[in-house]
Amino acid sequence: MIRKVRSHQSQEEGLIFEISSPGKKAYQLPDLDVPDVDPEAALGTGNVRKEIEDFPEVSEVETIRHFTRLSTYNYAIDYGCYPLGSCTMKYNPRINETVARTEGLAWAHPYQPESLSQGCLEVIDVLEGYLAEITGMDAVTLQPAAGAHGEWTGIMLVRSLHESRGNARKKILVPDSAHGTNPATAAMCGYEVENIKSNSRVLVDLGALEQAVNEDVAAMMVTNPNTIGVFEENIVKAARILHEKGALVYMDGANMNALVGVSRPGDFGIDVMHLNLHKTFSTPHGGGGPGAGPVAVKSILEPFLPTPRVRKAGGVFSLDYDRPNSIGKVRAFHGNFGVLVRALAYTLAHGGPGLRNATLDAILNANYVRKKLEPYFDLPYDSPSMHECVFSDDRQSAKGVRTGDIAKRLIDYGFHPYTVSFPLIVHGALMIEPTETEPKHELDLLTDALISIAREIDDDPELIKNAPHSTRTSRVDEVTAARKPVLRWRRGQ
Ligand SMILES: *Cc1c(COP(=O)(O)O)cnc(C)c1O
């Protein structure tokens, strides 16, 4: 049943420059009755512009309507489900925004003296403690600004440990089910990347791992749950194989939304990992907003953590810069502090049982979606799903319809597309991560839309191949858009 195939509610909107007309203003103010500063005297003659060429001149209502209409072009989590797999696009409670805007936190300056920063330092200290408890690790740094940055920090820690033992080693092993940032990180840290094949259940093949591990291997980077949304059941054995040869285990923990409160990486052999606070611990993301990629380590890696470390002695917090083995700073100041505040508010509001429930609901939602869609889409691996499920377009591609086409048709049904063609080990992947914050009726709308599209493909594949039909632009030339973007408007062009 089609619940929603509809066109957009607002007018076609041009550029604000196109509605400009000379002399229009968006404000009316009485003339200034205090002496004006002479800008040329203050800034120097050559530095003052009299005119800005082609600056839009528009009225107040035109300005408001222009930007309000543009805002309706965006899809947002406040509008509906955003099922991008591997991204954990969940709803973030507004209360965390309020807490992050608390005056003493929002206006604190990172260079103000420690005596005036006790509350902020406590936020860092308490959050580090909770994240260590949640991950089962010994120490945490909150400095890295995002997941990939956390990976880089973590592998630099691994390199430092090996160097301190006299040999940095040469290789990082990366299973083919890992996130694409993992091999990129290994290469950026100066390591060769060696791929480890998955077995038929999409788990790390222990035989292949045993063959690959030797004294040249610095670490294995494993995404767990992996990019198919499957838990690495062999992780304890894999960790043992690596540890026996002096190699470490790095876990990409961006998918911790499937583990928090249920299972702790520190308990299953992980030495170092990162978390994505902007995925699992409540910060709006997408569109390039700030993130945070804390790194959690076992005690052998603690001496190498970035400076400074927050210390507490006699009830007073201070910053410890005296760390001779540290890899140094990885970011200015103390990381993206506002994101850390949101994460702490989220953690405290949920408490242990609440965090665990969120995890269980995320897994339940993904399995609900999987069960409803299984009769209509090919499931390449039937290993149990954690927080996301991955289908392939095998059945639909027989009719010439690919995953990208289905994703575009989903826009006509009022949804943001799922993740298209990733992970690469599934040909024509449809990767769906609903997250715990979607209610059942929204999941039903999403799955009904996908089922309806599967039926449309049987009747009229062309309808899907030309989708979306409800948007004002459809089927842009993605290659040209990426290679030759036109980023500047010029009158008359
Ligand atoms: C999102 C993600 C990353 C990268 O995180 P960023 O914050 O975007 O740098 C790494 N690994 C996995 C599994 C992810 O889902």
Short mmCIF file of C-alpha atoms and ligand atoms in Angstrom, two decimals:
data_model
loop_
_atom_site.label_atom_id
_atom_site.label_comp_id
_atom_site.label_asym_id
_atom_site.label_seq_id
_atom_site.Cartn_x
_atom_site.Cartn_y
_atom_site.Cartn_z
CA MET A 1 0.00 0.00 0.00
CA ILE A 2 1.43 3.35 -1.00
CA ARG A 3 1.17 5.75 1.90
CA LYS A 4 3.07 8.64 0.52
CA VAL A 5 4.14 9.50 -2.98
CA ARG A 6 3.86 13.20 -3.20
CA SER A 7 5.30 16.30 -4.65
CA HIS A 8 7.05 19.07 -2.81
CA GLN A 9 4.95 21.73 -1.10
CA SER A 10 6.95 24.84 -1.83
CA GLN A 11 7.60 26.96 -4.90
CA GLU A 12 10.46 26.52 -7.26
CA GLU A 13 13.15 28.70 -5.73
CA GLY A 14 15.90 30.47 -7.61
CA LEU A 15 19.04 32.04 -6.25
CA ILE A 16 18.64 35.08 -4.01
CA PHE A 17 20.73 37.03 -6.53
CA GLU A 18 18.06 36.52 -9.17
CA ILE A 19 15.37 38.36 -7.18
CA SER A 20 17.69 41.23 -6.32
CA SER A 21 16.75 44.73 -7.44
CA PRO A 22 18.81 47.89 -6.86
CA GLY A 23 18.06 49.89 -3.72
CA LYS A 24 15.94 47.29 -1.92
CA LYS A 25 16.71 46.84 1.75
CA ALA A 26 15.66 44.32 4.39
CA TYR A 27 15.55 46.90 7.18
CA GLN A 28 14.39 50.41 7.97
CA LEU A 29 16.29 52.28 10.67
CA PRO A 30 16.38 55.99 11.59
CA ASP A 31 19.58 57.85 10.69
CA LEU A 32 22.45 57.46 13.10
CA ASP A 33 22.49 60.35 15.59
CA VAL A 34 25.87 59.61 17.16
CA PRO A 35 29.18 60.39 15.46
CA ASP A 36 30.04 57.61 13.05
CA VAL A 37 33.53 56.08 12.92
CA ASP A 38 35.22 56.91 9.64
CA PRO A 39 36.02 53.47 8.26
CA GLU A 40 38.74 54.78 5.95
CA ALA A 41 40.51 56.43 8.88
CA ALA A 42 40.17 53.27 10.97
CA LEU A 43 41.07 50.68 8.36
CA GLY A 44 43.04 52.55 5.70
CA THR A 45 41.65 53.75 2.36
CA GLY A 46 42.55 50.72 0.30
CA ASN A 47 40.74 48.39 2.72
CA VAL A 48 37.25 49.86 2.51
CA ARG A 49 34.75 48.82 -0.16
CA LYS A 50 32.03 51.25 -1.22
CA GLU A 51 30.10 48.69 -3.24
CA ILE A 52 29.98 44.93 -3.29
CA GLU A 53 29.41 43.91 -6.87
CA ASP A 54 26.26 41.84 -7.40
CA PHE A 55 25.43 41.78 -3.70
CA PRO A 56 21.76 40.75 -3.46
CA GLU A 57 19.41 43.60 -2.58
CA VAL A 58 16.16 42.15 -1.29
CA SER A 59 13.37 42.99 1.13
CA GLU A 60 12.85 41.36 4.51
CA VAL A 61 9.99 39.14 3.40
CA GLU A 62 11.92 38.03 0.33
CA THR A 63 14.87 37.10 2.51
CA ILE A 64 12.74 35.17 4.99
CA ARG A 65 10.80 33.32 2.28
CA HIS A 66 13.93 32.47 0.35
CA PHE A 67 15.65 30.79 3.27
CA THR A 68 12.49 29.21 4.66
CA ARG A 69 11.72 27.64 1.28
CA LEU A 70 15.28 26.41 0.98
CA SER A 71 14.99 24.83 4.43
CA THR A 72 12.05 22.75 3.16
CA TYR A 73 14.29 21.27 0.45
CA ASN A 74 16.31 19.49 3.10
CA TYR A 75 15.51 16.13 4.49
CA ALA A 76 16.14 15.94 8.24
CA ILE A 77 15.85 13.53 11.11
CA ASP A 78 13.21 15.85 12.58
CA TYR A 79 11.14 15.20 9.47
CA GLY A 80 11.38 11.43 9.14
CA CYS A 81 13.43 8.26 9.22
CA TYR A 82 16.97 8.54 7.86
CA PRO A 83 17.95 4.91 7.30
CA LEU A 84 21.58 5.42 6.18
CA GLY A 85 23.47 2.26 7.15
CA SER A 86 26.75 2.63 9.06
CA CYS A 87 25.86 6.23 9.93
CA THR A 88 23.55 5.80 12.95
CA MET A 89 21.39 8.76 11.98
CA LYS A 90 19.28 8.69 15.10
CA TYR A 91 17.16 11.33 16.73
CA ASN A 92 19.01 13.33 19.38
CA PRO A 93 17.02 14.51 22.39
CA ARG A 94 16.68 18.32 22.52
CA ILE A 95 17.58 18.34 26.20
CA ASN A 96 21.21 17.60 25.27
CA GLU A 97 21.27 20.77 23.17
CA THR A 98 20.01 22.74 26.13
CA VAL A 99 22.70 21.30 28.39
CA ALA A 100 25.45 22.02 25.83
CA ARG A 101 24.28 25.65 25.71
CA THR A 102 24.54 26.10 29.49
CA GLU A 103 26.32 29.42 29.87
CA GLY A 104 29.28 28.22 31.96
CA LEU A 105 29.98 25.41 29.48
CA ALA A 106 29.20 27.15 26.20
CA TRP A 107 31.16 30.32 27.03
CA ALA A 108 34.15 28.73 28.74
CA HIS A 109 37.42 29.53 26.98
CA PRO A 110 39.86 26.66 26.55
CA TYR A 111 42.73 28.90 27.69
CA GLN A 112 41.11 30.14 30.88
CA PRO A 113 43.08 29.11 33.98
CA GLU A 114 42.55 25.67 35.45
CA SER A 115 41.16 27.24 38.63
CA LEU A 116 38.27 28.70 36.57
CA SER A 117 37.78 25.53 34.47
CA GLN A 118 37.07 23.01 37.21
CA GLY A 119 33.56 22.21 35.92
CA CYS A 120 34.73 21.70 32.34
CA LEU A 121 37.64 19.53 33.44
CA GLU A 122 35.19 17.50 35.51
CA VAL A 123 33.01 16.98 32.42
CA ILE A 124 36.05 15.56 30.62
CA ASP A 125 37.11 13.42 33.57
CA VAL A 126 33.63 11.98 34.24
CA LEU A 127 32.92 11.27 30.56
CA GLU A 128 36.30 9.54 30.13
CA GLY A 129 35.41 7.36 33.13
CA TYR A 130 32.01 6.38 31.74
CA LEU A 131 33.38 5.62 28.28
CA ALA A 132 36.13 3.48 29.83
CA GLU A 133 33.44 1.57 31.76
CA ILE A 134 31.19 1.18 28.69
CA THR A 135 34.05 -0.10 26.52
CA GLY A 136 35.82 -2.14 29.23
CA MET A 137 39.06 -0.26 28.61
CA ASP A 138 41.53 1.40 31.02
CA ALA A 139 41.89 4.95 29.70
CA VAL A 140 40.22 7.28 27.19
CA THR A 141 41.22 10.42 25.28
CA LEU A 142 38.47 12.74 24.09
CA GLN A 143 40.67 14.81 21.77
CA PRO A 144 40.06 13.32 18.29
CA ALA A 145 37.46 15.28 16.31
CA ALA A 146 35.80 12.40 14.44
CA GLY A 147 35.83 8.65 13.86
CA ALA A 148 38.54 8.59 11.19
CA HIS A 149 40.63 10.96 13.33
CA GLY A 150 40.22 8.54 16.26
CA GLU A 151 41.44 5.68 14.05
CA TRP A 152 44.50 7.69 13.10
CA THR A 153 45.18 8.53 16.75
CA GLY A 154 44.72 4.88 17.78
CA ILE A 155 47.09 3.51 15.15
CA MET A 156 49.69 6.17 16.02
CA LEU A 157 49.46 4.85 19.61
CA VAL A 158 50.04 1.33 18.30
CA ARG A 159 53.03 2.55 16.30
CA SER A 160 54.47 4.32 19.36
CA LEU A 161 54.16 1.21 21.51
CA HIS A 162 55.91 -0.95 18.90
CA GLU A 163 58.60 1.72 18.42
CA SER A 164 59.20 1.81 22.16
CA ARG A 165 59.84 -1.94 21.93
CA GLY A 166 62.38 -1.33 19.17
CA ASN A 167 60.41 -2.13 16.00
CA ALA A 168 57.41 -0.23 14.57
CA ARG A 169 56.57 -3.25 12.36
CA LYS A 170 55.33 -2.96 8.77
CA LYS A 171 51.76 -4.12 8.24
CA ILE A 172 48.19 -3.68 9.39
CA LEU A 173 45.71 -6.45 8.63
CA VAL A 174 42.23 -5.32 7.55
CA PRO A 175 39.35 -7.75 6.94
CA ASP A 176 37.38 -7.17 3.73
CA SER A 177 34.29 -6.47 5.85
CA ALA A 178 35.92 -3.39 7.43
CA HIS A 179 34.86 0.21 6.98
CA GLY A 180 36.78 2.01 4.21
CA THR A 181 38.40 4.41 6.65
CA ASN A 182 40.36 1.51 8.24
CA PRO A 183 42.76 0.77 5.37
CA ALA A 184 43.03 4.53 4.71
CA THR A 185 44.09 5.06 8.35
CA ALA A 186 46.68 2.29 8.22
CA ALA A 187 48.19 3.78 5.05
CA MET A 188 48.24 7.30 6.55
CA CYS A 189 50.15 5.96 9.55
CA GLY A 190 52.80 4.55 7.24
CA TYR A 191 51.74 0.91 7.28
CA GLU A 192 51.15 -1.52 4.44
CA VAL A 193 47.62 -2.84 4.32
CA GLU A 194 47.00 -6.55 3.97
CA ASN A 195 43.47 -7.74 3.31
CA ILE A 196 41.98 -10.69 5.22
CA LYS A 197 39.20 -12.56 3.47
CA SER A 198 35.89 -13.24 5.19
CA ASN A 199 34.44 -16.72 5.37
CA SER A 200 31.00 -17.71 4.03
CA ARG A 201 29.36 -16.36 7.20
CA VAL A 202 31.07 -13.00 6.64
CA LEU A 203 33.31 -13.44 9.70
CA VAL A 204 37.10 -13.07 9.78
CA ASP A 205 38.54 -16.32 8.43
CA LEU A 206 40.74 -17.60 11.27
CA GLY A 207 42.79 -19.82 8.96
CA ALA A 208 43.57 -16.85 6.69
CA LEU A 209 44.40 -14.76 9.76
CA GLU A 210 46.77 -17.37 11.17
CA GLN A 211 48.60 -17.47 7.82
CA ALA A 212 48.89 -13.69 7.68
CA VAL A 213 50.12 -12.93 11.21
CA ASN A 214 53.86 -12.71 11.75
CA GLU A 215 56.36 -10.38 13.45
CA ASP A 216 55.81 -7.76 10.70
CA VAL A 217 52.18 -7.24 11.67
CA ALA A 218 51.58 -4.25 13.96
CA ALA A 219 47.84 -4.78 14.42
CA MET A 220 44.57 -5.89 12.89
CA MET A 221 41.87 -3.25 12.46
CA VAL A 222 38.48 -4.85 12.83
CA THR A 223 35.09 -3.18 12.51
CA ASN A 224 32.76 -4.86 14.99
CA PRO A 225 29.92 -5.33 14.28
CA ASN A 226 31.35 -5.36 10.77
CA THR A 227 29.92 -3.44 7.82
CA ILE A 228 27.36 -6.21 7.18
CA GLY A 229 26.04 -5.58 10.69
CA VAL A 230 27.33 -8.96 11.89
CA PHE A 231 29.12 -9.50 15.21
CA GLU A 232 32.61 -11.04 14.89
CA GLU A 233 31.93 -14.26 16.79
CA ASN A 234 35.58 -15.27 16.42
CA ILE A 235 36.96 -12.10 17.93
CA VAL A 236 38.38 -13.72 21.08
CA LYS A 237 40.23 -16.37 19.06
CA ALA A 238 41.38 -13.77 16.52
CA ALA A 239 42.75 -11.57 19.33
CA ARG A 240 44.64 -14.54 20.78
CA ILE A 241 46.25 -15.33 17.40
CA LEU A 242 47.39 -11.71 17.06
CA HIS A 243 48.59 -11.32 20.66
CA GLU A 244 50.69 -14.48 20.43
CA LYS A 245 52.75 -12.74 17.73
CA GLY A 246 52.96 -9.45 19.64
CA ALA A 247 50.40 -7.72 17.36
CA LEU A 248 47.55 -5.60 18.73
CA VAL A 249 43.82 -5.51 17.95
CA TYR A 250 42.22 -2.21 16.95
CA MET A 251 38.43 -2.10 16.94
CA ASP A 252 36.54 0.42 14.86
CA GLY A 253 33.78 1.11 17.38
CA ALA A 254 31.68 3.45 15.25
CA ASN A 255 29.05 0.70 15.38
CA MET A 256 28.92 0.63 19.20
CA ASN A 257 25.22 1.45 18.91
CA ALA A 258 24.89 -2.34 18.64
CA LEU A 259 27.01 -3.15 21.73
CA VAL A 260 26.67 -0.47 24.43
CA GLY A 261 25.48 -1.99 27.71
CA VAL A 262 25.55 -5.53 26.29
CA SER A 263 29.13 -6.36 25.43
CA ARG A 264 32.47 -4.68 26.21
CA PRO A 265 35.34 -4.72 23.68
CA GLY A 266 37.89 -4.65 26.52
CA ASP A 267 36.46 -8.00 27.66
CA PHE A 268 36.83 -9.68 24.25
CA GLY A 269 40.48 -8.90 23.56
CA ILE A 270 40.51 -5.40 22.05
CA ASP A 271 43.56 -3.24 22.88
CA VAL A 272 42.51 0.06 21.35
CA MET A 273 39.33 1.39 19.76
CA HIS A 274 37.43 4.54 18.92
CA LEU A 275 33.86 5.58 19.51
CA ASN A 276 31.83 7.97 17.39
CA LEU A 277 30.05 10.19 19.90
CA HIS A 278 28.18 11.82 17.00
CA LYS A 279 26.68 8.45 16.12
CA THR A 280 26.14 6.52 19.33
CA PHE A 281 26.11 9.24 21.99
CA SER A 282 23.79 11.90 20.68
CA THR A 283 25.07 14.71 18.54
CA PRO A 284 23.28 15.79 15.38
CA HIS A 285 25.51 14.87 12.47
CA GLY A 286 25.55 14.97 8.73
CA GLY A 287 26.13 18.21 6.89
CA GLY A 288 29.62 18.53 8.29
CA GLY A 289 28.81 19.48 11.88
CA PRO A 290 31.32 18.76 14.61
CA GLY A 291 31.84 15.22 15.86
CA ALA A 292 34.06 13.49 18.38
CA GLY A 293 36.00 10.25 18.06
CA PRO A 294 37.31 9.35 21.54
CA VAL A 295 39.94 6.62 21.70
CA ALA A 296 39.85 4.04 24.48
CA VAL A 297 42.94 1.96 25.29
CA LYS A 298 44.26 -0.77 27.53
CA SER A 299 46.88 0.34 30.06
CA ILE A 300 49.86 -0.68 27.87
CA LEU A 301 48.94 2.18 25.48
CA GLU A 302 48.07 4.77 28.15
CA PRO A 303 51.56 6.40 28.29
CA PHE A 304 51.25 7.36 24.61
CA LEU A 305 47.85 9.13 24.79
CA PRO A 306 47.67 12.74 23.55
CA THR A 307 48.53 15.58 25.95
CA PRO A 308 47.26 17.06 28.16
CA ARG A 309 45.56 14.51 30.42
CA VAL A 310 43.06 15.62 33.06
CA ARG A 311 44.20 14.68 36.57
CA LYS A 312 42.38 14.86 39.89
CA ALA A 313 44.22 15.25 43.19
CA GLY A 314 42.73 16.35 46.49
CA GLY A 315 39.42 17.12 44.80
CA VAL A 316 41.07 19.54 42.33
CA PHE A 317 41.33 18.98 38.58
CA SER A 318 44.44 19.93 36.63
CA LEU A 319 45.99 19.37 33.19
CA ASP A 320 49.05 17.18 32.96
CA TYR A 321 51.36 18.10 30.06
CA ASP A 322 54.37 16.24 31.42
CA ARG A 323 54.05 13.03 29.45
CA PRO A 324 57.35 12.15 27.76
CA ASN A 325 55.96 9.21 25.74
CA SER A 326 52.84 10.99 24.46
CA ILE A 327 52.20 11.19 20.72
CA GLY A 328 51.49 14.89 21.41
CA LYS A 329 48.35 16.83 20.68
CA VAL A 330 46.03 15.60 17.93
CA ARG A 331 43.71 18.58 18.04
CA ALA A 332 43.69 22.15 19.30
CA PHE A 333 42.43 22.65 22.85
CA HIS A 334 40.57 19.65 24.33
CA GLY A 335 38.54 18.26 21.43
CA ASN A 336 35.04 19.32 20.38
CA PHE A 337 33.88 20.17 23.87
CA GLY A 338 30.20 20.81 23.03
CA VAL A 339 29.92 17.29 21.63
CA LEU A 340 31.43 15.91 24.84
CA VAL A 341 28.84 17.75 26.93
CA ARG A 342 26.00 16.27 24.83
CA ALA A 343 27.48 12.78 25.22
CA LEU A 344 27.71 13.13 28.97
CA ALA A 345 24.13 14.45 29.22
CA TYR A 346 22.91 11.56 27.06
CA THR A 347 24.81 8.97 29.13
CA LEU A 348 23.61 10.35 32.46
CA ALA A 349 20.00 10.69 31.29
CA HIS A 350 19.90 7.05 30.12
CA GLY A 351 21.93 5.42 32.87
CA GLY A 352 23.24 1.89 32.41
CA PRO A 353 19.88 0.15 31.92
CA GLY A 354 18.69 2.88 29.53
CA LEU A 355 21.79 2.61 27.36
CA ARG A 356 21.37 -1.15 27.25
CA ASN A 357 17.72 -0.77 26.21
CA ALA A 358 18.69 1.63 23.44
CA THR A 359 21.08 -1.03 22.09
CA LEU A 360 18.46 -3.78 22.30
CA ASP A 361 15.88 -1.58 20.54
CA ALA A 362 18.37 -0.72 17.78
CA ILE A 363 18.92 -4.44 17.16
CA LEU A 364 15.21 -5.19 17.35
CA ASN A 365 14.39 -2.45 14.82
CA ALA A 366 17.02 -3.67 12.35
CA ASN A 367 15.75 -7.24 12.61
CA TYR A 368 12.14 -6.07 12.19
CA VAL A 369 13.10 -4.32 8.95
CA ARG A 370 15.08 -7.38 7.82
CA LYS A 371 12.18 -9.79 8.43
CA LYS A 372 9.68 -7.56 6.63
CA LEU A 373 11.90 -7.07 3.57
CA GLU A 374 13.34 -10.60 3.29
CA PRO A 375 10.56 -11.87 1.02
CA TYR A 376 11.19 -9.05 -1.47
CA PHE A 377 14.94 -8.44 -1.50
CA ASP A 378 17.92 -10.79 -1.70
CA LEU A 379 19.77 -11.28 1.60
CA PRO A 380 23.36 -12.22 0.67
CA TYR A 381 24.39 -13.34 4.17
CA ASP A 382 21.99 -14.86 6.65
CA SER A 383 24.22 -14.40 9.72
CA PRO A 384 22.28 -12.71 12.54
CA SER A 385 21.92 -8.96 12.13
CA MET A 386 22.86 -6.53 14.85
CA HIS A 387 21.97 -2.84 14.33
CA GLU A 388 21.74 -2.86 10.53
CA CYS A 389 20.81 -5.20 7.71
CA VAL A 390 22.25 -5.44 4.22
CA PHE A 391 20.36 -6.64 1.14
CA SER A 392 21.54 -6.86 -2.45
CA ASP A 393 19.70 -5.75 -5.59
CA ASP A 394 20.17 -9.22 -7.17
CA ARG A 395 16.48 -9.80 -7.89
CA GLN A 396 15.77 -6.28 -9.08
CA SER A 397 18.89 -6.01 -11.26
CA ALA A 398 17.47 -8.84 -13.38
CA LYS A 399 14.95 -6.18 -14.49
CA GLY A 400 17.68 -3.60 -15.00
CA VAL A 401 16.95 -1.75 -11.75
CA ARG A 402 19.91 -1.13 -9.44
CA THR A 403 20.22 -0.20 -5.78
CA GLY A 404 20.80 3.46 -6.68
CA ASP A 405 17.50 3.53 -8.62
CA ILE A 406 15.58 2.03 -5.70
CA ALA A 407 17.15 4.60 -3.37
CA LYS A 408 16.04 7.43 -5.67
CA ARG A 409 12.50 6.07 -5.84
CA LEU A 410 12.45 5.97 -2.02
CA ILE A 411 12.78 9.78 -2.09
CA ASP A 412 9.35 9.89 -3.83
CA TYR A 413 7.95 8.08 -0.82
CA GLY A 414 9.22 10.77 1.53
CA PHE A 415 12.32 9.01 2.90
CA HIS A 416 16.00 9.70 2.84
CA PRO A 417 17.72 6.89 0.91
CA TYR A 418 19.51 4.05 2.66
CA THR A 419 23.26 3.59 2.06
CA VAL A 420 23.82 2.65 -1.59
CA SER A 421 26.43 0.18 -2.93
CA PHE A 422 28.28 -0.11 0.40
CA PRO A 423 29.72 -2.35 1.83
CA LEU A 424 31.68 -3.38 -1.24
CA ILE A 425 31.67 -7.10 -0.40
CA VAL A 426 27.97 -7.11 -1.30
CA HIS A 427 27.33 -6.43 -4.97
CA GLY A 428 24.60 -3.79 -5.32
CA ALA A 429 24.11 -3.32 -1.57
CA LEU A 430 21.10 -1.76 0.15
CA MET A 431 22.31 -1.06 3.67
CA ILE A 432 19.67 -0.08 6.20
CA GLU A 433 20.20 1.09 9.77
CA PRO A 434 16.93 2.23 11.33
CA THR A 435 18.33 2.97 14.86
CA GLU A 436 16.43 2.64 18.13
CA THR A 437 14.73 6.02 17.87
CA GLU A 438 12.31 4.98 15.08
CA PRO A 439 8.83 4.03 16.27
CA LYS A 440 7.16 0.96 14.77
CA HIS A 441 4.74 2.93 12.60
CA GLU A 442 7.63 4.79 10.95
CA LEU A 443 9.42 1.48 10.28
CA ASP A 444 6.18 0.19 8.74
CA LEU A 445 6.00 3.23 6.46
CA LEU A 446 9.61 2.64 5.39
CA THR A 447 9.25 -1.09 4.76
CA ASP A 448 5.86 -0.61 3.02
CA ALA A 449 7.53 1.92 0.73
CA LEU A 450 10.33 -0.51 -0.16
CA ILE A 451 7.88 -3.37 -0.70
CA SER A 452 5.77 -1.12 -2.90
CA ILE A 453 8.88 -0.23 -4.93
CA ALA A 454 9.73 -3.93 -5.33
CA ARG A 455 6.22 -4.42 -6.81
CA GLU A 456 6.54 -1.36 -9.04
CA ILE A 457 9.74 -2.86 -10.45
CA ASP A 458 7.76 -5.95 -11.52
CA ASP A 459 5.13 -3.81 -13.27
CA ASP A 460 7.07 -0.86 -14.63
CA PRO A 461 10.84 -0.83 -14.15
CA GLU A 462 11.16 2.44 -16.12
CA LEU A 463 9.26 4.27 -13.37
CA ILE A 464 12.08 3.39 -10.96
CA LYS A 465 14.91 3.96 -13.40
CA ASN A 466 13.80 7.59 -13.89
CA ALA A 467 12.99 8.34 -10.26
CA PRO A 468 12.74 10.58 -8.33
CA HIS A 469 9.66 12.20 -9.88
CA SER A 470 8.62 14.44 -6.99
CA THR A 471 11.77 16.52 -6.64
CA ARG A 472 12.61 19.56 -8.72
CA THR A 473 15.91 18.10 -9.86
CA SER A 474 16.19 14.47 -10.76
CA ARG A 475 19.11 12.40 -11.95
CA VAL A 476 21.87 14.97 -11.83
CA ASP A 477 25.08 14.03 -13.60
CA GLU A 478 26.93 12.84 -10.51
CA VAL A 479 30.30 12.41 -12.19
CA THR A 480 30.37 15.92 -13.65
CA ALA A 481 29.01 17.31 -10.37
CA ALA A 482 31.95 15.76 -8.53
CA ARG A 483 34.65 16.48 -11.14
CA LYS A 484 33.61 19.91 -12.42
CA PRO A 485 31.45 21.52 -9.77
CA VAL A 486 30.13 24.99 -10.60
CA LEU A 487 30.47 26.73 -7.28
CA ARG A 488 29.96 30.37 -8.23
CA TRP A 489 27.02 32.19 -9.76
CA ARG A 490 27.76 34.90 -12.28
CA ARG A 491 25.13 37.19 -13.68
CA GLY A 492 24.09 36.26 -17.16
CA GLN A 493 25.82 32.87 -17.23
C1 LIG B 1 31.21 6.56 10.39
C2 LIG B 1 32.22 5.53 10.47
C3 LIG B 1 33.59 5.84 10.49
C4 LIG B 1 34.14 7.25 10.29
O1 LIG B 1 33.68 8.18 11.21
P1 LIG B 1 33.77 9.74 10.91
O2 LIG B 1 33.32 10.40 12.16
O3 LIG B 1 32.86 9.99 9.74
O4 LIG B 1 35.20 10.06 10.56
C5 LIG B 1 34.49 4.82 10.65
N1 LIG B 1 34.08 3.54 10.75
C6 LIG B 1 32.78 3.21 10.72
C7 LIG B 1 32.37 1.76 10.87
C8 LIG B 1 31.80 4.18 10.57
O5 LIG B 1 30.50 3.83 10.53
#
